[in-house]
């Protein structure tokens, strides 16, 4: 029996892991600069948490959730996104009773039963950041700046920032009424999903991936015409502050997000590769979510980046170059004698490989060449006796002998 990975999953092999480590390191570095601290939450949660937060009108909960009963008959789900678990954790642990803002970042493997294609998997990795307790537009702009900085630190310079405001509950009610009316008029031109969304959550129609629907929806009511004065002012201020930071953006009237909990500002960063445009980062405000899942009334906002989509866009020239050294045993020197020397070199901070495969001297040199190793440290009988090491530069062939107290 030959086993294969489950449909829609990926193996990140050693040849690719340097990119992943780089994406994670940069995420930690940039998030820390913005004063975010890491949070780690479970891979699975009560299904009800996602139903309540992501929403039962979203595709994510409706069609894509990996839901199961455990042996104790609990209804659980593999997380389809990171925010719900984070909000649950900070409410459960009382973190909102401390000084605010609370700023956290996370890495999360997420699961969605989607149709696998390029940039779309059933298990994928997100880097996300969430900020709690601030309703001022400055927080929106700082968060957008964090995401932008992260992408630039990966060497991704040509991302396009799209923003919109989807308003609060108050303005959404008016808009939803207008959307229902619109859907009613265009019943025959819209897909079954859109008609279902018209009932459950009309705004979600705007996110339909069906091209025919998108043509019809171009003429749908615009959220911006329904914003209450508070939401309108908030959005204007976000735009003004983005201008002040010289962050380019494009106001996109029909931009909504795939999750139900968003309010006011929503944004996406997208990148085009060839003829394909992919959203690499998405986020926005969710001022009602904390309260909806049992916490206090607390404004909040966040984003998440899809690392599987970023992987191919990272500038590989930026990857740190960590030289690896092969310690070669020559003459009568045994591997056993090399072992403690290698340990000492590692303590000194060097990345060391030794002759575990027990190759001959020449075979070790060949192996070093094949691996593209920059330097080999040769320990022969003379070196062992004199407490020295002969260092050979594999590119120039140059060789020097140095004392080394092993
Ligand atoms: P899309 O419209 O592309 O389906 P979404 O609105 O469902 O995206 P979010 O739920 O906001 O996306 O997730 C945030 C980010 O996670 C996305 O911008 C994307 O980079 C990544 N992402 C989402 N779904 C997948 C997936 N199935 N495979 C890989 N990455 C994903
Ligand atoms: Mg989606």
XYZ file of C-alpha atoms and ligand atoms in Angstrom:
438
model
C 0.000 0.000 0.000
C 1.384 3.400 -1.014
C -0.001 6.264 0.996
C -0.620 9.703 -0.439
C -1.282 12.970 1.323
C -4.973 13.822 1.692
C -6.457 15.882 -1.148
C -5.770 19.611 -0.784
C -2.895 19.244 1.710
C 0.789 19.965 1.142
C 4.160 18.656 2.235
C 6.683 21.403 2.886
C 9.927 19.608 2.091
C 13.386 20.525 3.439
C 14.264 22.227 0.134
C 11.433 24.712 0.754
C 11.555 25.080 4.492
C 14.037 27.985 4.457
C 11.322 30.151 2.840
C 8.821 29.130 5.505
C 11.255 29.835 8.324
C 11.933 33.230 6.755
C 8.199 34.047 6.495
C 7.733 33.088 10.140
C 10.815 34.949 11.374
C 9.818 38.134 9.570
C 6.287 37.845 10.945
C 7.633 37.638 14.513
C 10.050 40.474 13.880
C 7.516 42.882 12.338
C 4.723 42.034 14.812
C 7.112 42.645 17.716
C 8.036 46.058 16.269
C 4.339 46.952 16.471
C 4.167 45.658 20.039
C 2.166 42.504 19.296
C 2.754 39.383 21.407
C 2.228 35.824 20.268
C -0.821 33.787 21.261
C -1.283 30.066 20.583
C -4.717 28.499 20.688
C -6.025 24.973 19.963
C -6.321 23.604 16.439
C -9.916 22.583 17.169
C -12.699 24.314 19.057
C -16.381 23.802 19.799
C -18.197 23.891 16.440
C -20.649 26.344 17.979
C -17.890 28.955 18.344
C -17.405 29.148 14.575
C -21.120 29.024 13.881
C -21.577 31.999 16.162
C -18.575 34.030 14.971
C -17.702 33.219 11.365
C -21.437 32.896 10.793
C -23.806 30.351 9.338
C -24.322 32.389 6.162
C -20.610 32.129 5.277
C -19.370 29.438 2.906
C -16.693 28.644 5.457
C -19.177 27.344 8.004
C -21.854 26.319 5.574
C -19.921 24.134 3.187
C -16.285 24.007 4.203
C -15.936 23.218 7.884
C -14.237 20.027 9.069
C -16.694 19.140 11.771
C -16.737 15.960 13.808
C -17.935 14.331 16.994
C -15.205 13.150 19.351
C -15.447 9.961 21.419
C -17.176 11.927 24.166
C -19.876 13.026 21.706
C -18.679 16.658 21.657
C -19.264 18.560 18.445
C -15.869 19.970 17.433
C -14.415 21.620 14.335
C -10.890 22.081 12.997
C -10.417 25.849 12.952
C -11.284 27.326 9.539
C -9.642 30.640 10.539
C -7.711 32.080 13.464
C -9.728 34.957 14.914
C -12.587 33.065 16.597
C -10.242 30.952 18.728
C -8.156 33.987 19.670
C -11.243 35.931 20.783
C -12.506 32.918 22.738
C -9.117 32.598 24.466
C -8.771 36.226 25.490
C -12.343 36.352 26.807
C -11.978 33.039 28.659
C -8.700 34.183 30.241
C -9.974 37.624 31.187
C -7.298 39.462 29.174
C -9.669 42.286 28.336
C -9.787 43.272 32.011
C -6.166 44.401 31.764
C -4.823 47.601 30.214
C -5.913 47.983 26.594
C -5.084 47.787 23.763
C -4.354 44.109 23.790
C -2.327 43.221 20.695
C -1.664 39.611 19.744
C -0.340 37.738 16.732
C -0.597 34.063 15.823
C 0.358 31.366 13.384
C -2.479 28.973 12.678
C -2.946 26.029 10.397
C -6.524 26.350 9.135
C -8.831 23.844 7.498
C -11.490 24.385 4.862
C -13.115 21.840 2.607
C -12.491 23.883 -0.565
C -11.924 22.892 -4.157
C -8.130 22.600 -4.242
C -6.316 24.749 -6.842
C -3.261 26.993 -6.967
C -3.203 29.035 -3.751
C -6.254 27.242 -2.375
C -5.764 24.265 -0.085
C -7.727 22.313 2.493
C -5.070 22.867 5.118
C -3.226 26.170 4.952
C -1.198 28.376 7.248
C -2.090 31.877 8.374
C -0.095 34.585 10.104
C -2.571 36.879 11.802
C -2.654 39.870 14.127
C -5.514 41.160 16.293
C -5.883 44.390 18.265
C -8.538 44.750 20.996
C -9.989 47.735 22.781
C -9.494 50.662 20.424
C -12.155 52.159 18.200
C -10.093 55.061 16.829
C -9.163 54.950 13.113
C -5.467 55.172 14.054
C -5.678 51.512 15.094
C -7.011 50.535 11.653
C -4.159 52.365 9.964
C -1.464 50.997 12.260
C -2.717 47.466 11.569
C -2.719 48.051 7.804
C 0.813 49.457 8.081
C 1.905 46.313 9.944
C 0.569 44.070 7.169
C 2.151 46.230 4.475
C 5.483 46.265 6.288
C 5.381 42.511 6.614
C 4.842 42.047 2.874
C 7.632 44.508 2.074
C 9.978 42.762 4.480
C 9.428 39.589 2.453
C 10.508 41.521 -0.631
C 6.934 41.683 -1.967
C 6.684 45.220 -3.289
C 3.776 45.221 -5.718
C 0.833 44.312 -3.500
C -2.303 46.313 -4.080
C -4.248 47.484 -1.016
C -8.037 47.521 -1.447
C -10.208 49.065 1.252
C -13.870 49.650 1.929
C -16.232 50.290 4.805
C -19.085 47.852 5.317
C -20.626 49.931 8.109
C -22.077 48.877 11.437
C -25.269 46.982 12.308
C -27.287 50.193 12.040
C -26.294 51.151 8.496
C -26.153 47.528 7.338
C -29.868 47.053 8.057
C -30.812 49.733 5.511
C -28.326 48.390 2.991
C -29.573 44.827 3.416
C -33.129 45.944 2.706
C -31.971 47.581 -0.537
C -29.944 44.479 -1.486
C -32.942 42.193 -0.937
C -35.008 44.386 -3.176
C -32.248 44.298 -5.788
C -32.012 40.500 -5.563
C -35.741 40.222 -5.968
C -35.609 42.263 -9.171
C -32.732 40.183 -10.583
C -33.906 36.769 -9.333
C -33.473 35.051 -12.684
C -29.916 36.326 -13.250
C -28.440 35.368 -9.862
C -27.120 31.976 -8.735
C -28.850 29.860 -6.090
C -26.163 30.766 -3.514
C -26.822 34.472 -4.053
C -30.558 33.992 -3.586
C -29.873 32.114 -0.360
C -27.507 34.895 0.776
C -30.207 37.455 -0.054
C -32.276 35.804 2.669
C -29.543 35.173 5.249
C -27.020 37.994 4.809
C -27.506 40.027 1.616
C -24.131 41.792 1.861
C -22.406 38.449 1.285
C -23.813 38.393 -2.267
C -21.102 40.907 -3.189
C -18.463 38.257 -2.473
C -19.957 35.744 -4.969
C -17.229 34.119 -7.084
C -19.655 33.499 -10.005
C -18.755 35.828 -12.914
C -22.322 36.185 -14.195
C -23.447 37.252 -10.738
C -20.556 39.709 -10.523
C -21.770 41.378 -13.742
C -25.237 41.832 -12.294
C -23.891 42.915 -8.910
C -21.905 45.775 -10.490
C -25.172 47.683 -10.401
C -26.142 46.603 -6.903
C -26.634 49.179 -4.129
C -23.339 50.536 -2.793
C -22.487 50.260 0.907
C -20.963 53.735 0.881
C -24.399 55.241 0.160
C -25.810 53.669 3.330
C -23.125 54.456 5.925
C -24.281 56.280 9.061
C -22.404 59.458 9.911
C -20.181 57.714 12.481
C -19.090 55.004 10.018
C -18.628 57.533 7.245
C -16.389 59.731 9.449
C -14.422 56.713 10.618
C -13.735 55.658 7.036
C -12.781 59.178 5.915
C -10.335 59.372 8.790
C -8.796 55.994 7.905
C -8.258 57.251 4.343
C -6.789 60.541 5.566
C -4.327 58.751 7.863
C -3.320 56.325 5.111
C -2.591 59.323 2.894
C -0.518 60.879 5.666
C 1.556 57.685 5.892
C 1.840 57.646 2.083
C 0.246 54.204 1.916
C -1.395 53.761 -1.471
C -4.837 52.217 -1.540
C -7.806 51.767 -3.782
C -11.314 52.244 -2.422
C -13.268 49.244 -3.683
C -17.029 49.648 -3.302
C -17.905 45.967 -3.557
C -15.189 44.676 -1.229
C -16.665 42.577 1.566
C -15.061 39.658 3.410
C -15.813 35.943 3.511
C -16.648 35.987 7.212
C -19.768 37.434 8.770
C -18.262 39.238 11.729
C -16.706 42.272 10.066
C -17.845 45.883 10.618
C -16.612 49.264 9.312
C -13.152 49.014 7.709
C -12.349 45.965 5.596
C -9.196 45.565 3.522
C -7.265 43.153 1.367
C -3.799 43.049 -0.127
C -3.713 41.353 -3.486
C -0.938 40.282 -5.811
C -1.106 39.427 -9.460
C 1.128 36.690 -10.816
C 0.722 36.109 -14.550
C -3.004 36.322 -15.193
C -3.949 35.218 -11.679
C -4.807 37.616 -8.866
C -4.624 36.232 -5.352
C -5.580 37.811 -2.062
C -2.551 37.361 0.169
C -3.901 39.175 3.212
C -7.382 40.100 4.401
C -8.727 41.837 7.447
C -10.788 44.543 9.038
C -12.757 45.598 12.101
C -15.055 43.346 14.040
C -16.459 45.603 16.747
C -19.363 43.303 17.723
C -17.633 39.922 17.804
C -16.185 39.984 21.325
C -19.591 40.679 22.816
C -21.309 38.202 20.528
C -19.256 35.352 21.896
C -19.765 36.286 25.523
C -17.176 38.967 26.217
C -17.731 42.605 27.017
C -18.479 45.337 24.513
C -15.015 45.749 22.985
C -14.002 47.113 19.587
C -11.453 44.969 17.761
C -9.731 44.490 14.437
C -7.307 42.146 12.758
C -5.910 40.611 9.599
C -4.542 37.328 8.410
C -2.053 36.533 5.677
C -2.058 33.238 3.787
C 1.513 31.958 3.999
C 0.930 29.330 1.291
C 0.100 32.167 -1.095
C 3.089 34.258 -0.022
C 5.584 31.422 -0.384
C 5.976 31.839 -4.142
C 6.187 35.643 -3.934
C 8.990 35.894 -1.366
C 12.219 37.358 -2.764
C 14.535 34.356 -2.337
C 17.614 36.632 -2.413
C 16.607 37.839 1.038
C 16.854 34.396 2.620
C 19.599 34.338 5.256
C 22.690 32.530 4.100
C 23.872 30.265 6.898
C 27.138 28.619 5.873
C 27.331 24.939 6.702
C 30.614 23.307 7.587
C 31.520 19.666 7.041
C 34.041 18.303 9.527
C 36.054 15.644 7.714
C 37.950 12.933 9.532
C 41.144 11.974 7.697
C 43.884 9.399 8.187
C 43.315 7.271 11.276
C 41.013 9.757 12.981
C 37.717 8.101 13.871
C 34.242 9.515 13.888
C 34.211 8.983 17.643
C 37.179 11.369 17.972
C 35.466 13.965 15.787
C 32.196 13.860 17.706
C 33.273 16.033 20.707
C 35.110 18.459 18.396
C 31.935 18.956 16.373
C 30.019 19.592 19.620
C 32.505 22.285 20.612
C 32.217 23.959 17.192
C 28.429 23.985 17.537
C 28.735 25.653 20.930
C 30.782 28.327 19.133
C 27.758 28.915 16.893
C 28.774 27.042 13.765
C 26.501 24.788 11.706
C 28.289 21.480 11.536
C 27.835 18.230 9.689
C 30.058 15.228 10.383
C 30.845 12.047 8.504
C 27.958 9.948 9.805
C 27.838 7.914 6.583
C 31.476 6.872 7.151
C 32.736 7.961 3.720
C 36.379 7.827 2.663
C 38.362 11.097 2.650
C 37.831 11.666 -1.100
C 34.173 10.705 -0.937
C 33.704 13.272 1.844
C 35.169 16.024 -0.365
C 32.894 14.967 -3.225
C 29.908 14.999 -0.888
C 30.833 18.528 0.303
C 30.971 19.692 -3.326
C 27.624 18.144 -4.115
C 25.996 19.886 -1.170
C 27.553 23.228 -2.070
C 29.346 23.406 1.284
C 31.597 26.482 1.545
C 34.194 25.215 3.975
C 35.396 21.870 5.271
C 37.325 21.419 8.509
C 39.804 18.569 8.149
C 40.922 16.709 11.269
C 43.723 14.246 10.501
C 46.337 12.620 12.745
C 48.565 15.724 12.695
C 45.710 18.054 13.567
C 44.570 15.800 16.391
C 48.082 15.689 17.836
C 48.694 19.465 17.502
C 45.190 20.533 18.516
C 44.587 22.245 15.203
C 42.214 22.116 12.283
C 42.878 22.513 8.559
C 40.256 24.709 6.950
C 39.703 24.299 3.217
C 37.703 26.840 1.249
C 35.793 24.723 -1.267
C 35.385 27.530 -3.791
C 38.990 28.753 -3.964
C 40.670 25.521 -2.841
C 42.724 27.595 -0.377
C 43.824 25.792 2.770
C 45.014 27.094 6.151
C 45.777 25.370 9.432
C 44.591 26.989 12.643
C 45.060 26.109 16.290
C 41.852 24.987 17.923
C 41.535 24.093 21.578
C 39.347 20.982 21.463
P -10.700 33.939 -0.677
O -11.660 35.008 -1.088
O -9.427 33.926 -1.489
O -11.346 32.610 -0.539
P -11.131 34.432 2.080
O -11.912 35.673 2.092
O -11.813 33.141 2.256
O -10.207 34.359 0.775
P -9.897 34.819 4.664
O -10.836 33.914 5.320
O -9.992 36.260 4.945
O -9.913 34.565 3.095
O -8.413 34.326 4.968
C -7.300 35.210 5.012
C -6.212 34.772 4.062
O -5.952 33.387 4.181
C -6.589 34.936 2.606
O -6.354 36.236 2.184
C -5.664 33.956 1.931
O -4.385 34.522 1.763
C -5.583 32.833 2.928
N -6.494 31.733 2.553
C -7.841 31.666 2.710
N -8.315 30.486 2.264
C -7.231 29.785 1.823
C -7.053 28.471 1.272
N -8.072 27.637 1.082
N -5.802 28.094 0.917
C -4.737 28.911 1.114
N -4.849 30.146 1.632
C -6.068 30.581 1.997
Mg -12.520 31.764 0.825
